[in-house]
Coordinates of C-alpha atoms and ligand atoms in Angstrom, one line a residue:
M24 CA 0.0 0.0 0.0
T25 CA 1.4 3.4 -0.9
S26 CA 0.1 7.0 -0.9
G27 CA 1.0 10.4 -2.3
A28 CA 3.9 11.4 -4.7
G29 CA 7.5 12.3 -4.5
P30 CA 10.5 10.3 -3.1
A31 CA 10.5 9.0 0.4
D32 CA 12.8 10.5 3.1
L33 CA 13.5 7.0 4.5
V34 CA 12.9 3.4 3.6
L35 CA 13.3 0.5 5.9
V36 CA 13.6 -2.8 4.1
G37 CA 14.3 -6.4 4.8
G38 CA 12.6 -6.4 8.2
S39 CA 10.2 -8.4 10.2
V40 CA 7.6 -5.7 10.4
M41 CA 4.9 -6.2 13.1
T42 CA 2.3 -3.6 12.1
I43 CA -0.2 -4.2 15.0
N44 CA -2.7 -3.6 12.2
P45 CA -5.0 -6.6 11.9
V46 CA -5.8 -5.9 8.3
R47 CA -2.1 -6.4 7.4
P48 CA -0.3 -7.8 10.4
A49 CA 3.1 -8.5 8.8
A50 CA 5.3 -6.8 6.2
T51 CA 9.0 -6.5 5.3
A52 CA 9.3 -2.8 4.3
V53 CA 8.1 0.7 5.2
A54 CA 8.6 4.1 3.6
V55 CA 8.4 7.4 5.4
R56 CA 7.9 10.9 3.9
G57 CA 7.3 14.2 5.7
G58 CA 7.1 12.4 9.1
R59 CA 4.4 10.0 8.0
I60 CA 4.2 6.4 6.8
V61 CA 3.6 6.4 3.1
A62 CA 4.0 2.7 2.3
V63 CA 3.9 -0.6 4.1
G64 CA 4.4 -3.9 2.3
A65 CA 7.0 -5.9 0.4
E66 CA 10.4 -4.3 -0.6
R67 CA 9.2 -3.9 -4.2
E68 CA 6.3 -1.9 -3.0
V69 CA 8.5 0.7 -1.4
A70 CA 11.4 0.5 -3.8
A71 CA 9.6 2.8 -6.2
L72 CA 9.5 5.5 -3.6
A73 CA 13.3 5.6 -3.0
G74 CA 15.0 8.5 -4.7
S75 CA 18.7 9.6 -4.7
R76 CA 18.3 11.4 -1.4
T77 CA 16.3 8.7 0.4
R78 CA 18.0 7.1 3.4
R79 CA 17.8 3.4 3.1
I80 CA 18.1 1.2 6.2
D81 CA 18.5 -2.6 5.7
L82 CA 16.9 -4.2 8.7
R83 CA 18.5 -7.6 8.1
G84 CA 15.5 -9.4 9.4
R85 CA 15.2 -7.4 12.6
T86 CA 11.8 -6.4 14.0
L87 CA 10.3 -3.1 13.2
L88 CA 7.4 -2.0 15.4
P89 CA 5.2 1.0 16.1
G90 CA 6.9 3.2 18.7
F91 CA 6.1 2.0 22.3
I92 CA 3.7 4.0 24.4
D93 CA 3.8 3.8 28.2
A94 CA 0.4 4.6 29.6
H95 CA 1.5 4.9 33.2
C96 CA 4.9 6.3 34.2
H97 CA 6.4 9.2 36.0
P98 CA 9.1 10.7 33.8
V99 CA 8.8 14.3 35.1
M100 CA 9.8 13.0 38.6
A101 CA 12.2 10.5 37.2
G102 CA 14.0 13.3 35.3
V103 CA 14.7 15.2 38.5
D104 CA 15.8 11.9 40.1
L105 CA 18.2 11.3 37.2
M106 CA 19.8 14.7 37.8
R107 CA 20.6 13.7 41.4
C108 CA 22.2 10.5 42.4
P109 CA 20.1 7.6 41.1
L110 CA 20.8 4.1 42.5
H111 CA 18.2 2.1 40.6
E112 CA 20.5 0.4 38.2
L113 CA 23.4 -0.3 40.6
S114 CA 23.9 -3.8 42.0
P115 CA 22.0 -3.6 45.3
T116 CA 24.8 -3.7 48.0
I117 CA 25.7 -1.2 50.7
E118 CA 29.2 -0.7 49.4
T119 CA 28.1 -0.1 45.8
Y120 CA 25.7 2.5 47.1
V121 CA 28.2 4.2 49.4
D122 CA 30.8 4.4 46.6
A123 CA 28.3 5.9 44.1
I124 CA 27.1 8.4 46.6
H125 CA 30.6 9.4 47.6
T126 CA 31.6 9.9 44.0
Y127 CA 28.5 12.0 43.3
A128 CA 29.0 14.2 46.4
E129 CA 32.6 14.8 45.6
A130 CA 31.7 15.8 42.0
N131 CA 29.0 18.2 43.2
P132 CA 30.6 20.2 46.1
A133 CA 28.3 23.2 45.6
L134 CA 25.1 21.3 46.5
D135 CA 23.7 22.1 49.9
W136 CA 21.9 18.7 50.0
V137 CA 23.1 15.4 48.5
L138 CA 19.9 13.8 47.2
G139 CA 19.0 10.6 45.4
N140 CA 16.8 7.6 45.2
G141 CA 16.3 4.0 44.0
W142 CA 17.9 1.9 46.8
Y143 CA 16.6 -1.6 47.3
M144 CA 15.4 -2.7 50.7
A145 CA 16.9 -6.2 50.3
A146 CA 20.4 -4.6 50.1
F147 CA 20.2 -3.8 53.8
P148 CA 19.8 -6.1 56.9
G149 CA 16.1 -6.0 57.8
G150 CA 15.5 -3.6 54.9
T151 CA 16.6 -0.6 57.0
P152 CA 19.8 1.2 56.1
M153 CA 21.9 2.9 58.8
R154 CA 22.9 6.6 58.8
Q155 CA 26.6 5.6 59.7
D156 CA 26.9 4.0 56.2
L157 CA 25.6 7.1 54.5
D158 CA 28.0 9.2 56.7
R159 CA 30.9 7.3 55.1
A160 CA 29.7 8.6 51.7
V161 CA 28.9 12.2 52.8
A162 CA 29.3 13.7 56.3
D163 CA 29.7 17.4 55.7
R164 CA 26.2 18.0 54.2
P165 CA 22.7 16.5 54.8
A166 CA 21.9 13.6 52.5
L167 CA 18.5 12.0 51.8
F168 CA 17.9 9.0 49.6
I169 CA 14.4 7.8 48.9
N170 CA 13.9 4.0 48.3
R171 CA 12.8 2.4 45.1
D172 CA 9.1 2.2 45.9
G173 CA 8.9 5.7 47.4
H174 CA 7.7 4.5 50.8
G175 CA 10.9 5.1 52.8
A176 CA 14.1 7.1 53.0
W177 CA 17.7 6.8 54.2
A178 CA 19.2 9.9 55.8
N179 CA 22.7 10.7 57.2
T180 CA 23.5 12.1 60.6
R181 CA 23.7 15.7 59.3
A182 CA 20.2 15.4 57.9
F183 CA 18.8 14.3 61.3
E184 CA 20.7 17.3 62.9
V185 CA 19.3 19.9 60.5
A186 CA 15.8 18.5 60.8
G187 CA 16.2 18.4 64.6
I188 CA 15.2 14.8 64.9
T189 CA 16.5 13.2 68.1
A190 CA 15.5 10.4 70.6
A191 CA 12.9 12.9 71.9
T192 CA 11.1 13.3 68.5
P193 CA 7.8 11.4 68.4
D194 CA 6.8 9.3 65.4
P195 CA 4.3 11.2 63.2
A196 CA 0.8 9.7 62.9
D197 CA 1.4 8.4 59.4
G198 CA 5.0 7.2 59.6
R199 CA 7.8 5.8 61.8
I200 CA 11.4 6.8 62.6
E201 CA 13.6 3.7 62.7
R202 CA 15.7 3.9 66.0
D203 CA 18.7 2.4 67.7
E204 CA 18.7 0.9 71.2
H205 CA 19.0 4.5 72.7
G206 CA 16.0 5.7 70.7
E207 CA 18.2 7.8 68.4
P208 CA 17.2 7.8 64.7
S209 CA 19.2 5.0 63.1
G210 CA 19.0 6.1 59.5
T211 CA 15.6 4.9 58.0
L212 CA 12.4 6.9 57.8
H213 CA 9.1 5.2 56.9
E214 CA 6.2 6.7 55.0
G215 CA 5.1 10.0 56.5
A216 CA 8.2 10.3 58.6
V217 CA 10.2 11.0 55.4
E218 CA 8.5 14.4 55.3
L219 CA 10.2 15.4 58.6
V220 CA 13.5 15.7 56.6
H221 CA 12.1 16.1 53.1
R222 CA 10.2 19.3 53.9
L223 CA 13.7 21.0 54.3
V224 CA 14.8 20.0 50.8
P225 CA 14.6 22.8 48.3
E226 CA 11.9 22.3 45.6
P227 CA 13.2 21.9 42.1
T228 CA 12.9 25.0 39.9
I229 CA 11.0 25.0 36.6
D230 CA 14.4 25.0 34.7
E231 CA 15.5 22.0 36.7
I232 CA 12.3 20.1 36.0
A233 CA 12.6 20.9 32.3
E234 CA 16.3 19.8 32.3
G235 CA 15.3 16.6 34.1
L236 CA 12.6 15.9 31.5
G237 CA 15.3 16.0 28.8
L238 CA 17.2 13.2 30.6
A239 CA 14.0 11.2 31.2
Q240 CA 12.9 11.6 27.5
A241 CA 16.3 10.5 26.3
Y242 CA 16.2 7.5 28.6
L243 CA 12.8 6.5 27.3
H244 CA 13.6 7.1 23.6
R245 CA 16.6 4.7 24.1
L246 CA 14.0 2.1 25.1
G247 CA 11.9 2.8 22.0
I248 CA 9.2 4.8 23.8
T249 CA 7.8 7.6 21.7
A250 CA 4.8 8.6 23.8
W251 CA 3.6 8.3 27.4
Q252 CA 1.0 9.2 29.9
D253 CA 2.6 10.9 32.9
A254 CA 0.5 9.6 35.8
W255 CA 1.2 12.3 38.4
V256 CA 1.6 16.0 37.5
T257 CA 1.0 18.9 39.9
P258 CA 1.0 22.6 38.7
P259 CA 4.8 23.2 39.2
W260 CA 5.7 20.0 37.3
L261 CA 3.2 20.9 34.6
A262 CA 5.0 24.3 34.3
G263 CA 8.2 22.3 33.8
Y264 CA 6.6 20.4 31.0
R265 CA 5.3 23.6 29.4
S266 CA 8.7 25.1 29.5
F267 CA 10.2 22.0 27.9
A268 CA 7.6 21.9 25.2
E269 CA 7.7 25.6 24.5
S270 CA 11.5 25.4 23.9
G271 CA 10.9 22.8 21.2
R272 CA 12.7 20.0 23.1
L273 CA 9.7 17.7 23.6
T274 CA 10.1 14.9 21.0
A275 CA 7.7 12.5 22.7
R276 CA 3.9 12.7 22.7
V277 CA 2.7 13.3 26.2
V278 CA -0.6 13.3 28.0
A279 CA 0.0 14.7 31.5
C280 CA -2.3 13.5 34.3
Q281 CA -3.3 16.4 36.6
W282 CA -3.3 15.1 40.1
W283 CA -6.6 14.8 42.1
E284 CA -6.0 16.1 45.6
R285 CA -8.0 13.8 47.8
N286 CA -8.9 16.4 50.4
Q287 CA -10.1 19.0 47.9
G288 CA -13.3 17.7 46.2
E289 CA -14.8 19.1 43.0
A290 CA -13.7 22.7 43.7
Q291 CA -10.4 21.8 42.1
I292 CA -11.9 21.0 38.7
E293 CA -11.9 24.7 37.7
G294 CA -8.1 24.8 38.1
F295 CA -7.8 21.6 36.0
V296 CA -9.7 23.3 33.2
E297 CA -7.3 26.3 33.3
E298 CA -4.2 24.2 33.4
R299 CA -5.5 22.1 30.5
A300 CA -6.2 25.3 28.4
R301 CA -2.6 26.6 28.9
S302 CA -0.9 23.3 28.5
S303 CA -1.7 22.2 24.9
I304 CA 1.8 23.0 23.5
G305 CA 3.3 21.0 20.6
R306 CA 3.1 17.3 21.6
L307 CA 2.0 18.1 25.2
E308 CA -1.6 17.9 26.5
A309 CA -2.9 17.8 30.1
T310 CA -6.3 16.3 29.4
T311 CA -6.4 13.6 32.0
I312 CA -7.1 13.5 35.8
K313 CA -5.4 10.9 37.9
I314 CA -7.4 9.7 40.9
M315 CA -5.7 7.4 43.4
T316 CA -8.5 5.2 44.9
D317 CA -6.4 3.0 47.2
G318 CA -2.9 2.2 48.3
V319 CA -0.8 -0.9 47.8
A320 CA -1.2 -4.5 48.9
E321 CA 2.3 -4.8 50.5
N322 CA 1.4 -2.4 53.4
F323 CA -2.3 -3.5 53.5
T324 CA -3.7 -0.2 52.1
A325 CA -5.0 -1.6 48.8
S326 CA -8.8 -1.7 49.1
M327 CA -10.0 -5.3 49.2
L328 CA -13.4 -7.1 49.2
E329 CA -12.1 -9.6 51.8
P330 CA -9.8 -8.8 54.8
Y331 CA -6.1 -9.3 54.7
L332 CA -4.6 -12.2 56.7
D333 CA -2.0 -12.0 59.5
A334 CA 1.3 -13.9 59.5
H335 CA -0.6 -17.0 60.8
G336 CA -3.2 -16.9 58.1
H337 CA -6.0 -15.5 60.3
S338 CA -8.3 -12.8 59.1
T339 CA -7.3 -9.3 60.4
G340 CA -10.6 -7.6 59.6
N341 CA -8.6 -5.0 57.7
R342 CA -9.9 -4.5 54.2
G343 CA -7.5 -1.6 53.3
I344 CA -8.3 2.0 52.6
D345 CA -10.7 3.8 50.2
F346 CA -8.7 7.0 49.5
V347 CA -11.9 8.6 48.0
D348 CA -15.4 7.9 49.3
P349 CA -17.0 5.7 46.7
E350 CA -20.2 7.7 46.5
L351 CA -18.4 11.0 46.2
L352 CA -16.2 9.3 43.5
K353 CA -19.2 8.7 41.3
G354 CA -20.0 12.4 41.4
F355 CA -16.5 13.5 40.7
V356 CA -16.0 11.2 37.8
T357 CA -19.4 12.2 36.3
K358 CA -18.4 15.9 36.6
L359 CA -14.9 15.4 35.1
D360 CA -16.5 13.5 32.2
V361 CA -18.9 16.4 31.5
Q362 CA -15.8 18.7 31.5
G363 CA -14.2 16.5 28.8
F364 CA -11.5 15.0 31.1
Q365 CA -10.3 11.4 30.9
V366 CA -10.0 9.8 34.3
H367 CA -7.0 7.6 35.0
F368 CA -7.6 5.6 38.2
H369 CA -5.0 4.0 40.5
A370 CA -6.7 0.8 41.8
L371 CA -4.9 -2.3 43.0
G372 CA -7.4 -4.0 45.3
D373 CA -10.6 -5.7 44.0
R374 CA -12.8 -3.3 46.0
A375 CA -11.0 -0.3 44.6
V376 CA -11.3 -1.7 41.0
R377 CA -15.1 -2.2 41.6
Q378 CA -15.5 1.3 42.9
A379 CA -13.6 2.8 40.0
L380 CA -15.8 0.9 37.5
D381 CA -18.9 1.9 39.5
A382 CA -17.9 5.5 39.2
V383 CA -17.4 5.1 35.4
E384 CA -20.8 3.4 35.2
A385 CA -22.4 6.4 37.1
A386 CA -20.8 8.8 34.6
R387 CA -22.0 6.7 31.6
R388 CA -25.5 6.6 33.0
A389 CA -25.6 10.4 33.5
N390 CA -23.6 11.5 30.4
G391 CA -24.0 8.6 27.9
M392 CA -21.0 7.0 26.2
T393 CA -18.7 9.9 25.9
D394 CA -15.3 9.4 24.2
M395 CA -13.4 10.2 27.4
R396 CA -11.8 6.7 27.6
P397 CA -11.5 6.2 31.4
H398 CA -8.9 3.6 32.3
V399 CA -8.0 1.8 35.5
A400 CA -4.3 1.2 36.2
H401 CA -2.5 -1.6 38.2
L402 CA -5.4 -4.1 38.5
Q403 CA -3.7 -6.4 41.0
V404 CA -6.7 -8.2 42.4
V405 CA -9.7 -8.1 40.1
D406 CA -12.9 -10.0 40.9
P407 CA -14.3 -12.0 38.0
A408 CA -17.5 -9.8 38.2
E409 CA -15.4 -6.9 36.9
W410 CA -13.8 -8.6 33.9
P411 CA -16.7 -8.0 31.4
R412 CA -17.4 -4.5 32.8
F413 CA -14.3 -3.0 31.0
R414 CA -15.8 -3.7 27.7
A415 CA -19.4 -2.9 28.7
L416 CA -18.3 0.5 30.0
D417 CA -15.6 1.1 27.3
A418 CA -13.0 1.6 30.1
G419 CA -9.3 0.6 29.5
A420 CA -7.6 -2.1 31.5
N421 CA -4.2 -0.4 32.2
I422 CA -1.8 -3.3 33.0
E423 CA 1.7 -3.2 34.5
P424 CA 2.6 -6.8 33.6
Y425 CA 6.2 -6.5 35.0
W426 CA 4.6 -7.2 38.5
A427 CA 2.8 -10.4 37.5
C428 CA 5.5 -12.8 38.6
N429 CA 6.9 -14.7 41.6
D430 CA 9.3 -12.0 42.8
D431 CA 10.1 -11.3 46.5
Q432 CA 7.3 -8.7 46.6
M433 CA 4.8 -11.4 45.6
T434 CA 6.0 -14.4 47.5
D435 CA 7.1 -12.7 50.8
L436 CA 5.0 -9.6 51.0
T437 CA 1.7 -10.3 49.2
L438 CA 0.7 -13.9 48.9
P439 CA 0.9 -14.8 52.6
F440 CA -1.5 -12.0 53.5
L441 CA -4.3 -12.5 50.9
P442 CA -7.0 -15.1 51.2
P443 CA -5.9 -17.9 48.8
K444 CA -8.9 -17.4 46.5
R445 CA -8.1 -13.7 46.2
G446 CA -4.4 -14.3 45.8
A447 CA -5.3 -16.5 42.8
L448 CA -7.1 -13.5 41.1
Q449 CA -3.9 -11.4 40.7
Y450 CA -3.1 -9.7 37.5
P451 CA -5.8 -11.7 35.6
I452 CA -4.7 -10.2 32.3
A453 CA -5.7 -13.1 30.0
S454 CA -9.1 -13.3 31.7
M455 CA -9.8 -9.6 31.3
Q456 CA -8.8 -9.7 27.7
R457 CA -10.9 -12.8 27.0
A458 CA -13.9 -10.9 28.6
G459 CA -13.3 -8.2 26.0
A460 CA -11.2 -5.7 28.0
R461 CA -9.1 -3.3 26.0
L462 CA -5.5 -3.7 27.3
V463 CA -3.4 -0.6 27.8
G464 CA 0.3 -1.0 28.8
G465 CA 2.3 0.8 31.5
S466 CA 5.4 0.5 33.6
D467 CA 5.0 2.8 36.6
W468 CA 8.6 3.8 36.1
T469 CA 10.6 4.6 38.3
V470 CA 8.8 2.0 40.5
S471 CA 9.7 -0.6 37.8
T472 CA 11.8 -0.6 34.7
P473 CA 10.3 1.2 31.7
N474 CA 11.8 -1.4 29.4
V475 CA 8.8 -2.5 27.4
M476 CA 10.4 -5.7 26.1
A477 CA 11.0 -6.8 29.7
E478 CA 7.4 -6.0 30.5
V479 CA 6.3 -8.0 27.5
E480 CA 8.4 -10.9 28.5
V481 CA 6.6 -11.1 31.9
A482 CA 3.2 -10.7 30.2
V483 CA 4.0 -13.7 28.0
T484 CA 5.8 -15.9 30.6
R485 CA 4.6 -14.7 34.0
I486 CA 8.3 -15.0 35.1
S487 CA 10.6 -12.1 36.0
P488 CA 13.5 -11.5 33.7
E489 CA 15.5 -11.0 36.9
K490 CA 14.7 -14.6 38.0
R491 CA 14.2 -16.6 34.9
D492 CA 14.5 -20.0 36.7
E493 CA 11.4 -19.2 38.9
S494 CA 8.1 -21.0 38.3
P495 CA 5.5 -18.9 36.4
F496 CA 2.9 -17.0 38.4
L497 CA -0.6 -18.1 37.5
P498 CA 0.5 -19.1 34.0
R499 CA -3.1 -19.3 32.7
E500 CA -3.1 -15.5 32.8
A501 CA -0.2 -15.2 30.3
I502 CA -1.0 -13.5 27.0
D503 CA 0.6 -14.0 23.6
L504 CA 3.3 -11.8 22.2
E505 CA 1.1 -9.9 19.7
T506 CA -1.5 -9.2 22.4
A507 CA 1.2 -7.8 24.8
L508 CA 2.7 -5.6 22.1
R509 CA -0.7 -4.4 21.1
A510 CA -1.3 -3.2 24.7
F511 CA 2.0 -1.1 24.6
T512 CA 1.2 0.3 21.2
M513 CA -2.5 0.6 20.0
G514 CA -3.8 0.1 23.5
S515 CA -1.9 2.9 25.0
A516 CA -2.4 5.1 21.9
W517 CA -6.1 4.7 22.5
A518 CA -5.7 5.7 26.1
N519 CA -3.8 8.9 24.9
H520 CA -6.5 9.6 22.3
R521 CA -3.8 9.2 19.6
D522 CA -4.9 5.9 18.0
A523 CA -6.0 7.7 14.8
T524 CA -2.4 8.9 14.2
T525 CA -0.1 6.5 16.1
G526 CA 0.0 3.0 17.6
S527 CA 0.3 0.9 14.5
I528 CA 2.2 0.9 11.2
E529 CA -0.3 2.0 8.6
V530 CA -0.2 4.3 5.7
G531 CA -1.0 7.9 6.7
K532 CA 0.0 7.4 10.4
L533 CA 2.9 9.3 12.0
A534 CA 6.2 7.6 11.6
D535 CA 6.8 6.9 15.3
L536 CA 8.7 3.7 14.9
V537 CA 11.2 1.4 16.7
V538 CA 13.7 -1.1 15.4
L539 CA 14.9 -3.9 17.7
D540 CA 18.2 -5.8 17.5
R541 CA 16.6 -9.1 16.6
D542 CA 13.5 -10.8 15.1
I543 CA 11.4 -11.2 18.2
T544 CA 8.9 -13.5 16.4
R545 CA 11.7 -16.1 16.4
E546 CA 13.0 -15.3 19.9
R547 CA 12.4 -17.6 22.9
A548 CA 9.7 -16.1 25.2
N549 CA 12.0 -16.0 28.2
R550 CA 14.6 -14.0 26.2
L551 CA 12.3 -11.3 24.9
G552 CA 13.5 -8.8 27.6
D553 CA 17.1 -9.0 26.2
A554 CA 16.1 -7.3 23.0
R555 CA 17.7 -3.9 22.6
V556 CA 16.4 -0.9 20.7
L557 CA 18.7 0.1 17.8
L558 CA 16.5 3.0 16.4
T559 CA 13.7 5.1 17.6
L560 CA 11.9 7.5 15.3
T561 CA 9.5 10.3 16.1
E562 CA 7.7 11.4 13.0
G563 CA 10.5 9.9 10.9
E564 CA 13.3 11.7 12.8
P565 CA 15.8 9.6 14.8
V566 CA 15.6 10.4 18.5
H567 CA 17.8 7.4 19.4
E568 CA 20.2 5.6 17.1
D569 CA 22.6 2.8 18.0
A570 CA 25.8 2.4 15.9
A571 CA 24.9 -1.3 15.6
L572 CA 22.0 -0.4 13.3
E573 CA 24.2 0.0 10.3
M574 CA 26.5 -3.0 11.1
A575 CA 26.0 -6.3 9.4
Ligands
ZN625 ZN1 2.3 5.3 39.3

């Protein structure tokens, strides 16, 4: 299939092209002109479009896909993290962390605070790091390092001094200060106690936020990601996005989710409308509202239909927390829908998922089937009664498949505390899909890796790429490769209201494309996550290119 006249800017030939277009699922060649796809087919079909100035890339059998779209991630926060001292990708040991922090602190002598994030609890005895270890890395200035899941922090002695935290400081209502045998702070702060130190840390400036976005965007482009939905943006962060987009640096397509403040009610909607109006800049939009309806299962705050168990398997009576009253939620979602906002729910527990869908149903009843495309993210425990509702309500099932495996989080912190029947309803991705749910793919970066091919590997195998000899977790809920890739392309394009122009390789669509280093249709399922991205294009322009692309 071809369209228009004139030579192409780029032809990609000899590939294993997965179009994610059911009408023509496979091809070997694609031509691009003026930022759009102008031909998809066999090499002879695009050859006629190649002129003397056309760049020709021989794919040598490698896979060409639509650009990946991450429908739940946190790049604006990740970007600021990347400018500090990130620990995420280091091998998780105390000495590695101390060395990295020391090097960073030495290289940045002008910083008043040494800040970072991404440490892994399992690197420390009992999961609680000591201030003395951090003092070895930096002693002259306060240092504060947030852990990988964002629920705790590691501080040095100087940080406790400037915050005035001593043995006499009580724990806050919503957190805990880890202490030594004398009651002195030992180095770890849990949940709300992090704020006792964090409130002293200077807020990032708009310029810093924009600079961080540049780092986050480059990181995501290296992984083949050409668009995303940023799942948590407050007004200062959105100002950073605007500055970044206004200066012409935004090469990804972004839908920013404005953050629903749980204690503010519908009065905040007016502000959302204003922010949306001023934030449509280039590839940026702020057309979605993120509502967090519950917490997480590991600390028993995910909202459940049945109570959590204690360590002996007895019911605790605790069913988690509804962050938003379910009756009020119906009214909020109905109002947002009228205002033309998409709602992106955070819901992990089966009760939270039900309440989110009940709210969508209330909006549908009041407003009819608008095109607002509400979607529910995380979907850890989902009751079978909800599976067909996604289709009936035209709500997206936003899956983070990287979590659907037997990792420590699952085997040590989750399964023992759920009634077995509920534990067996976790991440029911295949069941939801069979019931007609539209799958939308996300990572929750920086909570987990934004590497889409690693996420796809878990979706297909239900085994973590970090522990490939583990047994699969509820393997009947595995989905096939094509279905998983569709979630991270067309599915997420739908969630971003960009499915008419992106998400598949079709003539007339924007040339947001990704080339992998191998033919993934021939790769073993438990090696899919090893695939690397050699080329990422936004509207036909390379935003990441690896030298290996042109090598035989
Ligand atoms: Zn998130």
